[in-house]
PDB file of C-alpha atoms in Angstrom:
ATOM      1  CA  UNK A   1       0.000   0.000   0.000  1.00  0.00           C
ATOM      2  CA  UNK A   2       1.432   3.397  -1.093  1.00  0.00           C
ATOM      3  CA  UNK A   3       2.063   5.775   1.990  1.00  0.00           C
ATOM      4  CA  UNK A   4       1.376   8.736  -0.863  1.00  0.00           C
ATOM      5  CA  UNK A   5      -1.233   9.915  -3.715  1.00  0.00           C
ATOM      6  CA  UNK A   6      -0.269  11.197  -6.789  1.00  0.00           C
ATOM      7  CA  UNK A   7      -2.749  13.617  -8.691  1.00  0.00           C
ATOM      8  CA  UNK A   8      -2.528  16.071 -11.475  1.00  0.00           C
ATOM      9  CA  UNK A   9      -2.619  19.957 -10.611  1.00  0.00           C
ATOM     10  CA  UNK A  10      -5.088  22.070 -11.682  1.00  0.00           C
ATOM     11  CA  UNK A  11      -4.594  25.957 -12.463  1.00  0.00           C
ATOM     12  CA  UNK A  12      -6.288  26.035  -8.563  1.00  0.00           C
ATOM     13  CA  UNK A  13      -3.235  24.565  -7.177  1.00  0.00           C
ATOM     14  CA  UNK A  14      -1.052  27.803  -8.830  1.00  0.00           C
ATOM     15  CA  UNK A  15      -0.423  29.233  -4.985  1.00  0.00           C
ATOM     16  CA  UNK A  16      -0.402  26.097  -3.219  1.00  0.00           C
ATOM     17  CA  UNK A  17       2.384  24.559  -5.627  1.00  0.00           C
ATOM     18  CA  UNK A  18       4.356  28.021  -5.520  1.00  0.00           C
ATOM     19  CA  UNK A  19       4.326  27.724  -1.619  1.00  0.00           C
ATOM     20  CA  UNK A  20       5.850  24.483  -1.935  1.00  0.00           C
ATOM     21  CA  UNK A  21       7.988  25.174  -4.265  1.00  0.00           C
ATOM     22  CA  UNK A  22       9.450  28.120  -2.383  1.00  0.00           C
ATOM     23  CA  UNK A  23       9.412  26.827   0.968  1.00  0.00           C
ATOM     24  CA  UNK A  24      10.688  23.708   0.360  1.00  0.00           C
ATOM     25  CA  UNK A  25      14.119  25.384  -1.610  1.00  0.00           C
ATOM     26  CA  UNK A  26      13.938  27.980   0.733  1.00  0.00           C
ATOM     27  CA  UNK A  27      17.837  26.107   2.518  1.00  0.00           C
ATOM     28  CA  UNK A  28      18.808  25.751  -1.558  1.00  0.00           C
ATOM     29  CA  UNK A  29      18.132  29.487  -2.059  1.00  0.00           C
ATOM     30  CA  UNK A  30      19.589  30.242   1.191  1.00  0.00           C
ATOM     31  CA  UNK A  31      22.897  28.502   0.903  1.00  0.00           C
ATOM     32  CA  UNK A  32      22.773  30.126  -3.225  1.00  0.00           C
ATOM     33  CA  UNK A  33      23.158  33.042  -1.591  1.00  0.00           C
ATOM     34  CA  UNK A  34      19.813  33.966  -3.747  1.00  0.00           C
ATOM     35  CA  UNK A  35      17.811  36.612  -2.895  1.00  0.00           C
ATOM     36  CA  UNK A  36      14.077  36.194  -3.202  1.00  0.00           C
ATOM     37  CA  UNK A  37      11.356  38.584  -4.803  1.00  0.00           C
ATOM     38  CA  UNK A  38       8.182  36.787  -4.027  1.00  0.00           C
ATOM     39  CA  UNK A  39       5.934  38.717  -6.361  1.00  0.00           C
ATOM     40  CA  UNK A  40       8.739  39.054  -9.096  1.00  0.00           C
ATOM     41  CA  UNK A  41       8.910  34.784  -8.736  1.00  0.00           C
ATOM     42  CA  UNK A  42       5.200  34.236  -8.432  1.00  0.00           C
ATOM     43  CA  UNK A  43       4.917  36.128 -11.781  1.00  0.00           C
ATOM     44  CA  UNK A  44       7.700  33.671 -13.600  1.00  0.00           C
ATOM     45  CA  UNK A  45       6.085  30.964 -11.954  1.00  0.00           C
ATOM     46  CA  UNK A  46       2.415  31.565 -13.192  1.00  0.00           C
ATOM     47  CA  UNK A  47       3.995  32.566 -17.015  1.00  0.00           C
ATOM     48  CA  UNK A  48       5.309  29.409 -16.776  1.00  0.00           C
ATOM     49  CA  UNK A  49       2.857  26.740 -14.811  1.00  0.00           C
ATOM     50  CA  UNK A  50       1.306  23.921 -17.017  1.00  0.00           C
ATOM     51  CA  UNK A  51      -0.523  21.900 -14.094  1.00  0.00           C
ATOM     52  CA  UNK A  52      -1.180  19.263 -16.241  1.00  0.00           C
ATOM     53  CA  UNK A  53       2.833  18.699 -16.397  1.00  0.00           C
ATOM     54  CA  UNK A  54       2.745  18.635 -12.556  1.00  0.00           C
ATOM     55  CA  UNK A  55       1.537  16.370 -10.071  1.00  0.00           C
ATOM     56  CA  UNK A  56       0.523  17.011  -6.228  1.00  0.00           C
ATOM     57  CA  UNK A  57       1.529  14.551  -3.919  1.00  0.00           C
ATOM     58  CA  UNK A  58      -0.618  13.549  -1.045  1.00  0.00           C
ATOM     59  CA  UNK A  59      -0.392  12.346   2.640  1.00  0.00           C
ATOM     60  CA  UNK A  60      -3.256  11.226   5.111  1.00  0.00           C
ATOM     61  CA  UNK A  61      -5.584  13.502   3.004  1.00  0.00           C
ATOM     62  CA  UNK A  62      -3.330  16.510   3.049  1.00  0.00           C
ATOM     63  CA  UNK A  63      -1.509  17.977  -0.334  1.00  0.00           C
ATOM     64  CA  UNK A  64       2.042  18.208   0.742  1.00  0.00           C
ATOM     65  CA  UNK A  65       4.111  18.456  -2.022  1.00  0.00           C
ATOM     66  CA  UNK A  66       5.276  18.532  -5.849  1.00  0.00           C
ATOM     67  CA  UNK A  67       6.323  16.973  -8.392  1.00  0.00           C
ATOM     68  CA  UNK A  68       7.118  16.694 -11.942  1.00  0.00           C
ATOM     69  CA  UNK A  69       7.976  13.894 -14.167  1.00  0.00           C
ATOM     70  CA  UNK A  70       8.828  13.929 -17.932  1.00  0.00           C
ATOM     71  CA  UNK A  71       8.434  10.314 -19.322  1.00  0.00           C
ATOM     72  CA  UNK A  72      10.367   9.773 -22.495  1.00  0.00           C
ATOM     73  CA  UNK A  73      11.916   6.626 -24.401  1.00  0.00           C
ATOM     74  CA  UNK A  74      15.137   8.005 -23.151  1.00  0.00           C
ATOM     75  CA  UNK A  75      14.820   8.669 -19.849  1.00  0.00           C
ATOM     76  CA  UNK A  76      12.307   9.275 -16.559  1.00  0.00           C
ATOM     77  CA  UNK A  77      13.360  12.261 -16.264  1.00  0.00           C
ATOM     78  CA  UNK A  78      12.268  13.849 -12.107  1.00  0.00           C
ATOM     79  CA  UNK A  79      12.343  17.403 -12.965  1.00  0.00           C
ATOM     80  CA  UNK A  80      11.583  18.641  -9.445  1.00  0.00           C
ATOM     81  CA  UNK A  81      10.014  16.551  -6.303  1.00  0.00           C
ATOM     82  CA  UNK A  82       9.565  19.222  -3.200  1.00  0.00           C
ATOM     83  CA  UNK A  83       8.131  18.748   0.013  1.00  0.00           C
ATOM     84  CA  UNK A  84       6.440  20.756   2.900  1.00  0.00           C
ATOM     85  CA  UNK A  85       9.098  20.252   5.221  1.00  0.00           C
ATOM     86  CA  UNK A  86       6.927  19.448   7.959  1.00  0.00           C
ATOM     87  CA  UNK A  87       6.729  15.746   5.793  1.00  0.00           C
ATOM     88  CA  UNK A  88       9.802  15.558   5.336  1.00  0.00           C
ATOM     89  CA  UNK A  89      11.787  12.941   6.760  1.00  0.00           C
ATOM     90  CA  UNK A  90       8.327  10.622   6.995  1.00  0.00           C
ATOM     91  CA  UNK A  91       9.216   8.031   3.798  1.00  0.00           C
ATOM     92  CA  UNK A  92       7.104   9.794   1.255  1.00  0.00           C
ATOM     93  CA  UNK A  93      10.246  11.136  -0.989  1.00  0.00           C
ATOM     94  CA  UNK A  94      11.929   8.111  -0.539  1.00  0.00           C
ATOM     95  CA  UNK A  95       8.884   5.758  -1.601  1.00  0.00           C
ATOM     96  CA  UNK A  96       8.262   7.857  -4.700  1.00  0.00           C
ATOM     97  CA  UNK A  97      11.486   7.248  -5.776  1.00  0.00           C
ATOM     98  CA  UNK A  98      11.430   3.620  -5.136  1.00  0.00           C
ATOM     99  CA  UNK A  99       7.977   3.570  -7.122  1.00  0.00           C
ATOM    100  CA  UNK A 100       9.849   5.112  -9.790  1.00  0.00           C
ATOM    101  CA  UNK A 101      12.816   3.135  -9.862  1.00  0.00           C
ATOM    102  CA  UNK A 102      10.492  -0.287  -9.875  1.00  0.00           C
ATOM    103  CA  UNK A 103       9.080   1.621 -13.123  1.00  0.00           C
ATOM    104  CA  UNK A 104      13.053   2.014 -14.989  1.00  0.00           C
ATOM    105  CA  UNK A 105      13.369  -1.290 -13.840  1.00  0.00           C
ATOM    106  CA  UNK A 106      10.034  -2.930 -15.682  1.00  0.00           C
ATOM    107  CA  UNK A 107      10.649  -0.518 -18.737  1.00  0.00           C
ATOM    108  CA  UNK A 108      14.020  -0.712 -18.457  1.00  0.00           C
ATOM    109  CA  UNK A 109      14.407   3.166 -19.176  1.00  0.00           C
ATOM    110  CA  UNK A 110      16.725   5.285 -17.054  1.00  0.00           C
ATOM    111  CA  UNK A 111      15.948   8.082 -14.110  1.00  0.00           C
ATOM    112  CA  UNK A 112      17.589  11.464 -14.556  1.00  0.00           C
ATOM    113  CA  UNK A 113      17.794  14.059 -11.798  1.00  0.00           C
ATOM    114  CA  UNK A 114      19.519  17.117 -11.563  1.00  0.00           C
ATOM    115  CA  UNK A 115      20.185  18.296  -8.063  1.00  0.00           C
ATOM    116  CA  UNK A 116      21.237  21.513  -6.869  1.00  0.00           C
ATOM    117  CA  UNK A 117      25.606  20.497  -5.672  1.00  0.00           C
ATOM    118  CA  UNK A 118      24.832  22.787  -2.476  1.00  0.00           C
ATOM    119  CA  UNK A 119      20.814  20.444  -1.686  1.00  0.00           C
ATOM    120  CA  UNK A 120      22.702  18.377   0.944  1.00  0.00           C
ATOM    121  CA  UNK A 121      19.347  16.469   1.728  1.00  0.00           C
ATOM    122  CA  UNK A 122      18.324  15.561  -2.228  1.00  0.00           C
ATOM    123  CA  UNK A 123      21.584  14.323  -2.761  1.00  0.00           C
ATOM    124  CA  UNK A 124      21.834  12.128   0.091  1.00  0.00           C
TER     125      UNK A 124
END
């Protein structure tokens, strides 16, 4: 039984995903040194959201997260998984990624992910 649900977004989820998004990079942007311009980022974010291209993820009836998968012949490509931190460290990152590897395994087609070199907790 899967500790998560998977569904697509919907142009509703806009602010919810953007929260996510943000808070959940929020030590990646930190240790970037970046400085943030919410409105400025919202703007980019909503020129660029195509919530059928994004999934949210679920736990114990609760949206908690992000993520976005681009299925090719070449490659399952993750191009971004974030969670609320207050799931993280719970299992739910870690059994989406075991989903997906049993899925390169059947199809026998490669994961890709890019990780920020300074996202200590992705990479490990």
């Amino acid at each position: 039984m899967k500790i998560y649900t998977l569904r697509t977004a919907t142009k509703e989820d806009a602010d919810f995903l953007f929260h996510v998004k943000t808070v959940a990079m929020e030590p990646v942007a930190t240790a970037m040194s970046f400085v943030f311009d919410k409105e400025k980022e919202f703007a980019e974010f909503l020129q660029k959201f195509e919530p059928d291209k994004i999934q949210v993820i679920g736990f114990e009836n609760q949206n908690i997260g992000r993520l976005r998968i681009v299925r090719s012949p070449e490659s399952i490509y993750v191009g971004g998984i974030q969670i609320l931190p207050e799931f993280q460290a719970k299992g739910i990152g870690t059994a989406v990624f075991n989903d997906l590897i049993s899925e390169s395994k059947l199809s026998n087609v490669p994961i890709k992910l890019e990780v920020h070199n300074v996202n200590k907790k992705a990479i490990s």
